[in-house]
PDB file of C-alpha atoms in Angstrom:
ATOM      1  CA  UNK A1460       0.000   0.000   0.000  1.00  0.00           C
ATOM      2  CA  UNK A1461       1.423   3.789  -1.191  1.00  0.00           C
ATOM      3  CA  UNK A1462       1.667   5.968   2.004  1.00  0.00           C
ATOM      4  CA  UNK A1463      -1.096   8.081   2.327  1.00  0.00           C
ATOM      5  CA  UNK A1464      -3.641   5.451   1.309  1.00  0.00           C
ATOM      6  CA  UNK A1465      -6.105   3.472   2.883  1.00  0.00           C
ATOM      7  CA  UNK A1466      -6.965  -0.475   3.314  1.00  0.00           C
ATOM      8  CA  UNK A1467     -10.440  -1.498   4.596  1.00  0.00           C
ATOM      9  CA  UNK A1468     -10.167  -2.646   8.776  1.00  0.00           C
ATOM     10  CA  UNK A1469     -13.552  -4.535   8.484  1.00  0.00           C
ATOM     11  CA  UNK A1470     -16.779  -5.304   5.814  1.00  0.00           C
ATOM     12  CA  UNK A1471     -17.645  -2.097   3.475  1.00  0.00           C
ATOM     13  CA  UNK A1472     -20.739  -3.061   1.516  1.00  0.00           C
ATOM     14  CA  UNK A1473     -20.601  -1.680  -1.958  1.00  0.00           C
ATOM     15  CA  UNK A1474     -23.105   2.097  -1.388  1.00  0.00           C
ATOM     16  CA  UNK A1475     -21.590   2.640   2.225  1.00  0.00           C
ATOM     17  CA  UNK A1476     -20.034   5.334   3.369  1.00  0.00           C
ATOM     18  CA  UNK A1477     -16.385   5.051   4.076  1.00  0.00           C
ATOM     19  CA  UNK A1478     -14.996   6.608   6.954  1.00  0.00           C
ATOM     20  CA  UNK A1479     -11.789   7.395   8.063  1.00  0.00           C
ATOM     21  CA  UNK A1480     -10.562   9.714  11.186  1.00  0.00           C
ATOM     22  CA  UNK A1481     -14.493   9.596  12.023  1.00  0.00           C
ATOM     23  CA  UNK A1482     -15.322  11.555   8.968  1.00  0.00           C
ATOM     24  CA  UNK A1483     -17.520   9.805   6.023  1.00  0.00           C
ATOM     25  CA  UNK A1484     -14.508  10.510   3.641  1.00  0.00           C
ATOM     26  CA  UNK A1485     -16.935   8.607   0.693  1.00  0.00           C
ATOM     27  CA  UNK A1486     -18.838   5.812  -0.303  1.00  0.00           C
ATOM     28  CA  UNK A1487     -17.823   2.332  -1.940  1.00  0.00           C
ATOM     29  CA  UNK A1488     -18.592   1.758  -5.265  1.00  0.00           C
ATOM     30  CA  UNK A1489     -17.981  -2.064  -4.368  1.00  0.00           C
ATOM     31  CA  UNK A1490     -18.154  -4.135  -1.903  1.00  0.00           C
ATOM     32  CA  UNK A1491     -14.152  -3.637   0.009  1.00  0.00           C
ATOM     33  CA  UNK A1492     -12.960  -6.700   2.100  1.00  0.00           C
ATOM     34  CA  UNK A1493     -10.818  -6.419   5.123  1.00  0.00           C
ATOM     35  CA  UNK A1494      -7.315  -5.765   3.942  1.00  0.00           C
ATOM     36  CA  UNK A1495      -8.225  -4.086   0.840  1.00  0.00           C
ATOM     37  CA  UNK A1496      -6.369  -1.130  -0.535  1.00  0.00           C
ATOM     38  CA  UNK A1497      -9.540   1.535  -0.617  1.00  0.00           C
ATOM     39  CA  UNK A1498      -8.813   4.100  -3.472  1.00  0.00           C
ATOM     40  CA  UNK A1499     -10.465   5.830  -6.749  1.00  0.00           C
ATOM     41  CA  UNK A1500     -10.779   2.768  -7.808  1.00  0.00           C
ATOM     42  CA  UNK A1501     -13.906   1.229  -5.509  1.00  0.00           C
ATOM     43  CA  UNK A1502     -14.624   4.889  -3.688  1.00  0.00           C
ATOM     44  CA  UNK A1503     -16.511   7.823  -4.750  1.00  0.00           C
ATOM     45  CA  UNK A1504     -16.288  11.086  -3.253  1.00  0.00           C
ATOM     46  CA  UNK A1505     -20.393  12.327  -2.968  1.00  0.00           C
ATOM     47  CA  UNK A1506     -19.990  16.452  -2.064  1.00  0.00           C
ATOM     48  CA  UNK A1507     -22.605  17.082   0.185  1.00  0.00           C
ATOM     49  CA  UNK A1508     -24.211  13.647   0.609  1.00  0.00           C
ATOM     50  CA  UNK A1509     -22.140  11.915   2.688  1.00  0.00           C
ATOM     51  CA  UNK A1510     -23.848  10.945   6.239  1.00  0.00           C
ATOM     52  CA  UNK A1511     -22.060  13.044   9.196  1.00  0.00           C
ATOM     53  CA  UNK A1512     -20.210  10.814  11.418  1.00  0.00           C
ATOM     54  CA  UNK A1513     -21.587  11.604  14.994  1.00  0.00           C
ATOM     55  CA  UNK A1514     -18.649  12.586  17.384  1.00  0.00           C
ATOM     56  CA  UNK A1515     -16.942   9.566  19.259  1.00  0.00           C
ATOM     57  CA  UNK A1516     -17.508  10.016  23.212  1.00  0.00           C
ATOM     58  CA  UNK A1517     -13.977  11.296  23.361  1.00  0.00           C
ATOM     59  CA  UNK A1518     -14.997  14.472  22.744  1.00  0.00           C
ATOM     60  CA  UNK A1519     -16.863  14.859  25.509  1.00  0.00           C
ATOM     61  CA  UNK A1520     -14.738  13.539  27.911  1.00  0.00           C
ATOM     62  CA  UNK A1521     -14.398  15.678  31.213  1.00  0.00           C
ATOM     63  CA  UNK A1522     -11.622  17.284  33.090  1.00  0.00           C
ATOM     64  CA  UNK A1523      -9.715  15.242  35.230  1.00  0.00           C
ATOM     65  CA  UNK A1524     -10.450  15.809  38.737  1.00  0.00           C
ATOM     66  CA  UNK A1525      -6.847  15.956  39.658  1.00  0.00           C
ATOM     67  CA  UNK A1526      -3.819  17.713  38.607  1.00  0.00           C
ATOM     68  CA  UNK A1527      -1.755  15.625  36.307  1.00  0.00           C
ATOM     69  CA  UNK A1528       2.093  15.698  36.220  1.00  0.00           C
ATOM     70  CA  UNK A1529       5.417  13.310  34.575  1.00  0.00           C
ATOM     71  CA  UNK A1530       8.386  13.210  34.990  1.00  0.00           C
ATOM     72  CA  UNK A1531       9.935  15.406  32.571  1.00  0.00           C
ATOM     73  CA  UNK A1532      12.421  18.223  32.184  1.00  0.00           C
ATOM     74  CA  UNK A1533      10.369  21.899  32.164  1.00  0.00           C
ATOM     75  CA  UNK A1534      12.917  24.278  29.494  1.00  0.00           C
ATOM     76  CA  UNK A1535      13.809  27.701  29.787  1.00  0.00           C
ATOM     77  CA  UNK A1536      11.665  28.536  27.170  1.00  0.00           C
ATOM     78  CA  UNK A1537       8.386  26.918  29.281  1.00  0.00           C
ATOM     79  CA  UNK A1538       8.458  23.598  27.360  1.00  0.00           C
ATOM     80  CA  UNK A1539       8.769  19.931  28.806  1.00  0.00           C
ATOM     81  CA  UNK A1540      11.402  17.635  27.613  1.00  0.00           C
ATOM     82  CA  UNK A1541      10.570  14.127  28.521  1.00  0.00           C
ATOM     83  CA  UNK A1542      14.524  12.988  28.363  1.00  0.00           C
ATOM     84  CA  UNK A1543      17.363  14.724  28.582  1.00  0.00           C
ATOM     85  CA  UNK A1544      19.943  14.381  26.065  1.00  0.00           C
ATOM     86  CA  UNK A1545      23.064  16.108  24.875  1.00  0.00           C
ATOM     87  CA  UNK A1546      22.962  16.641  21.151  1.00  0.00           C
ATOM     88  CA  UNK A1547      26.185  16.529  18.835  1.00  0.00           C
ATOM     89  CA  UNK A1548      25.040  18.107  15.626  1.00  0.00           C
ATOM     90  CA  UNK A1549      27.029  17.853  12.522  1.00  0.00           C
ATOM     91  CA  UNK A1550      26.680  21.477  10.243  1.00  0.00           C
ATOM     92  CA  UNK A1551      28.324  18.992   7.615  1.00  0.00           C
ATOM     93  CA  UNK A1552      28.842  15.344   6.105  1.00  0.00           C
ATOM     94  CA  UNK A1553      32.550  15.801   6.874  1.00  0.00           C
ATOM     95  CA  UNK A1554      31.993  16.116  10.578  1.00  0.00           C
ATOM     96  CA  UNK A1555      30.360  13.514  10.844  1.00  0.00           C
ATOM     97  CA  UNK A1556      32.504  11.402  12.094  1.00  0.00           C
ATOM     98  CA  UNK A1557      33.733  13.678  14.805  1.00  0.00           C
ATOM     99  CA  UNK A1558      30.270  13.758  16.020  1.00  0.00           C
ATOM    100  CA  UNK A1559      30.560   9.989  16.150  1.00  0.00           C
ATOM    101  CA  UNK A1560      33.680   9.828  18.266  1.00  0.00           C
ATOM    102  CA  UNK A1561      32.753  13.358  20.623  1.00  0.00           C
ATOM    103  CA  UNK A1562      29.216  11.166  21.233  1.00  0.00           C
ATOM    104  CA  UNK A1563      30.982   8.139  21.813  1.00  0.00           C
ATOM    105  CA  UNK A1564      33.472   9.188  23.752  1.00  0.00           C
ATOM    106  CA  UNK A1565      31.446  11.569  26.376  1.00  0.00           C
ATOM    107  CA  UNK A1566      28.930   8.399  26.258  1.00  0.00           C
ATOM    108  CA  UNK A1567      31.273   6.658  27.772  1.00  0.00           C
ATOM    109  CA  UNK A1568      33.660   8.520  30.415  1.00  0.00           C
ATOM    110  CA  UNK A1569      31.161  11.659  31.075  1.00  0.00           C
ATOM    111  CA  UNK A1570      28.080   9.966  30.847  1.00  0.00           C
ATOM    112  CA  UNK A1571      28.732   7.500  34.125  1.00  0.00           C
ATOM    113  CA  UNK A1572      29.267  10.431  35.868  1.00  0.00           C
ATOM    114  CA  UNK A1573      25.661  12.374  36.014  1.00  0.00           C
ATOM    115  CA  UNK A1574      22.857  10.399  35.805  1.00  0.00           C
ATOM    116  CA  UNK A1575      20.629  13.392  35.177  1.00  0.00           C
ATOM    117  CA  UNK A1576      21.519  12.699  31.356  1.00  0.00           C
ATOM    118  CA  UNK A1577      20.230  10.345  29.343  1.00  0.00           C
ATOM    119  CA  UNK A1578      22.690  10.581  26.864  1.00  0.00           C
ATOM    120  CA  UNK A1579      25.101  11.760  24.359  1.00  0.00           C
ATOM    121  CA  UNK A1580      23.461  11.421  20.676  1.00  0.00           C
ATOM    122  CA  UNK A1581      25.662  12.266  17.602  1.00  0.00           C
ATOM    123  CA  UNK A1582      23.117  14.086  14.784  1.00  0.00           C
ATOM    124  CA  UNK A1583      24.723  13.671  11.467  1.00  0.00           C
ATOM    125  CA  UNK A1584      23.493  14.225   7.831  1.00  0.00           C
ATOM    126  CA  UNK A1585      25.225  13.882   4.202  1.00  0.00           C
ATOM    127  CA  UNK A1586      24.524  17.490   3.542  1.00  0.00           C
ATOM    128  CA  UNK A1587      26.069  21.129   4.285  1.00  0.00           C
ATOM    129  CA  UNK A1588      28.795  21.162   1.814  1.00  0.00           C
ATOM    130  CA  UNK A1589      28.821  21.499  -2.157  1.00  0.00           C
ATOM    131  CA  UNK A1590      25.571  22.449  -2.229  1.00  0.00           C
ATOM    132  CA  UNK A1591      23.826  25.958  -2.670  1.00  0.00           C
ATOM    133  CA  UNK A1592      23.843  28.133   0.296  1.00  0.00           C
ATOM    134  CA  UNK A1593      19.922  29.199  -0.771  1.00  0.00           C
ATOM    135  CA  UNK A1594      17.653  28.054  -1.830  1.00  0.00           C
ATOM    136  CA  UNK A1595      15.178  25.094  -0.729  1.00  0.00           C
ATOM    137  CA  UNK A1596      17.669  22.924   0.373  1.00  0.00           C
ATOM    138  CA  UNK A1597      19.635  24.744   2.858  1.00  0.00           C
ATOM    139  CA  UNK A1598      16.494  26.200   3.982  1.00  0.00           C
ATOM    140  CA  UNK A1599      15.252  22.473   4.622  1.00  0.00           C
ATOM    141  CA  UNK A1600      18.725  22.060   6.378  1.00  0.00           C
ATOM    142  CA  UNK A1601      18.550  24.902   8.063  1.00  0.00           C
ATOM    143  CA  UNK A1602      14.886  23.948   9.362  1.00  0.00           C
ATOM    144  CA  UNK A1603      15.653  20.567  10.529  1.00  0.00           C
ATOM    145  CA  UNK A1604      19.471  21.524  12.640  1.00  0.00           C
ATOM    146  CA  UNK A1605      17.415  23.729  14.366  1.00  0.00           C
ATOM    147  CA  UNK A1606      14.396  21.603  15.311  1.00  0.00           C
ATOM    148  CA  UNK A1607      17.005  19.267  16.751  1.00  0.00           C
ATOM    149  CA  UNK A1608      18.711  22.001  18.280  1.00  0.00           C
ATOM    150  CA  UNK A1609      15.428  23.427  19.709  1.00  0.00           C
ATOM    151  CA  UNK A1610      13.634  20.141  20.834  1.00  0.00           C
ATOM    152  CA  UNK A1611      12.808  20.234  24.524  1.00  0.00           C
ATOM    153  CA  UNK A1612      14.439  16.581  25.035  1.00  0.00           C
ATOM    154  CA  UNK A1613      17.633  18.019  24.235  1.00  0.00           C
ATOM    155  CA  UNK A1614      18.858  19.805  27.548  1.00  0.00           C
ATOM    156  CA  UNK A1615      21.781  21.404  25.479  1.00  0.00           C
ATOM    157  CA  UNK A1616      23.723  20.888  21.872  1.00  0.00           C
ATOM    158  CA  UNK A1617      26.815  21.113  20.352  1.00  0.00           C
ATOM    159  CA  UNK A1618      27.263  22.189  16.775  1.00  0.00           C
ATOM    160  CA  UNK A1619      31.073  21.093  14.914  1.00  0.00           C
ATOM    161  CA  UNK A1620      31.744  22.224  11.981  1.00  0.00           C
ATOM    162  CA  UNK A1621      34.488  22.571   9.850  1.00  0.00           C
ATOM    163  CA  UNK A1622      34.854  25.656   9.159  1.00  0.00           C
ATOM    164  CA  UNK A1623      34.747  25.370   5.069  1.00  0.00           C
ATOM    165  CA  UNK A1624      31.303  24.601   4.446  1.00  0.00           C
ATOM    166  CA  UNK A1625      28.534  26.389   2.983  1.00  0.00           C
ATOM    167  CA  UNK A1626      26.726  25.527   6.019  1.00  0.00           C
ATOM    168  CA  UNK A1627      27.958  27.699   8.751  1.00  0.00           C
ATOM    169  CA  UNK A1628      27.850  27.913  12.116  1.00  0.00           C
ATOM    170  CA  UNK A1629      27.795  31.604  12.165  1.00  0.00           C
ATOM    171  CA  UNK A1630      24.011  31.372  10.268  1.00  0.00           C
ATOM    172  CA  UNK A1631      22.875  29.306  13.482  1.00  0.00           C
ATOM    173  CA  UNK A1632      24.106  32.139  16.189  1.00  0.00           C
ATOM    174  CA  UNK A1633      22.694  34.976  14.081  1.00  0.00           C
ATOM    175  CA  UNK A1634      19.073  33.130  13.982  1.00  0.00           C
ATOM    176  CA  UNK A1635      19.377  32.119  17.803  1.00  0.00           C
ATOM    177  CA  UNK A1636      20.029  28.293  17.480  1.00  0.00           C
ATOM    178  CA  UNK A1637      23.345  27.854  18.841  1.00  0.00           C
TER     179      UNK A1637
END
């Protein structure tokens, strides 16, 4: 089955409505067995004649009547981390392997020594060097280093670069990242 399509979890007589994410989505133009990919092919898409789906009882679930709390990590910026690791983040392929041996390395004879880290975890990628510094994919680069960078289960992050790449540190400190 292509991601993003759908296969049939029970009986869907040929006329029914097909629903998915509790919302009629169509109706069968067949009948669909369990297990069958469900597609243009035996679905039609009826604008304004499909049945509403009433709302599960989910949605009207109360409050609960006592304060709920984990065991997580609350952020400087208000967020809750529910581990806390120590990221290694490669700005390029080529320090990769540096990332590797820092992780490795601090995994091993600093990690033993405060058990209020869960870990050193080396973030490497094949990009950040011979490649455009605009344009869609730096800007997808860019995007995902930082969402590492940022995510609350990361208590703090090194960035190593080389120095050489298009990929710079610098572009991380300007925007607030590192």
């Amino acid at each position: 089955i292509e991601p993003g399509h759908k296969v049939a979890i029970k009986p869907i007589a040929a006329g029914e409505a097909v629903v998915k994410y509790a919302q009629a989505i169509g109706r069968a133009t067949q009948d669909i067995a369990p297990g069958e990919h469900v597609h243009s092919h035996n679905l039609v898409f009826e604008s304004g004649r499909l049945p509403v789906v009433p709302p599960s009882e989910a949605e009207h679930a109360t409050e609960a009547d006592r304060k709920r709390t984990f065991m997580g990590y609350r952020r400087a910026d208000g967020r809750a981390g529910t581990r806390n690791f120590i990221g290694i983040i490669a700005s390029v392929n080529c320090s990769a392997t540096v990332c590797h041996a820092i992780a490795d390395e601090a995994n091993r004879t600093i990690l033993p020594k405060y058990p209020g880290i869960d870990g050193f975890v080396p973030i490497v990628h094949g990009q950040g060097c011979g490649m455009s510094g605009t344009g869609d994919g730096m800007m997808v680069l860019h995007r995902t280093l930082a969402g590492y960078a940022r995510h609350p289960n990361f208590g703090g992050v090194m960035m190593v670069g080389l120095g050489c790449e298009v990929n710079q540190l610098t572009l991380y400190g300007q925007k607030g990242v590192a």
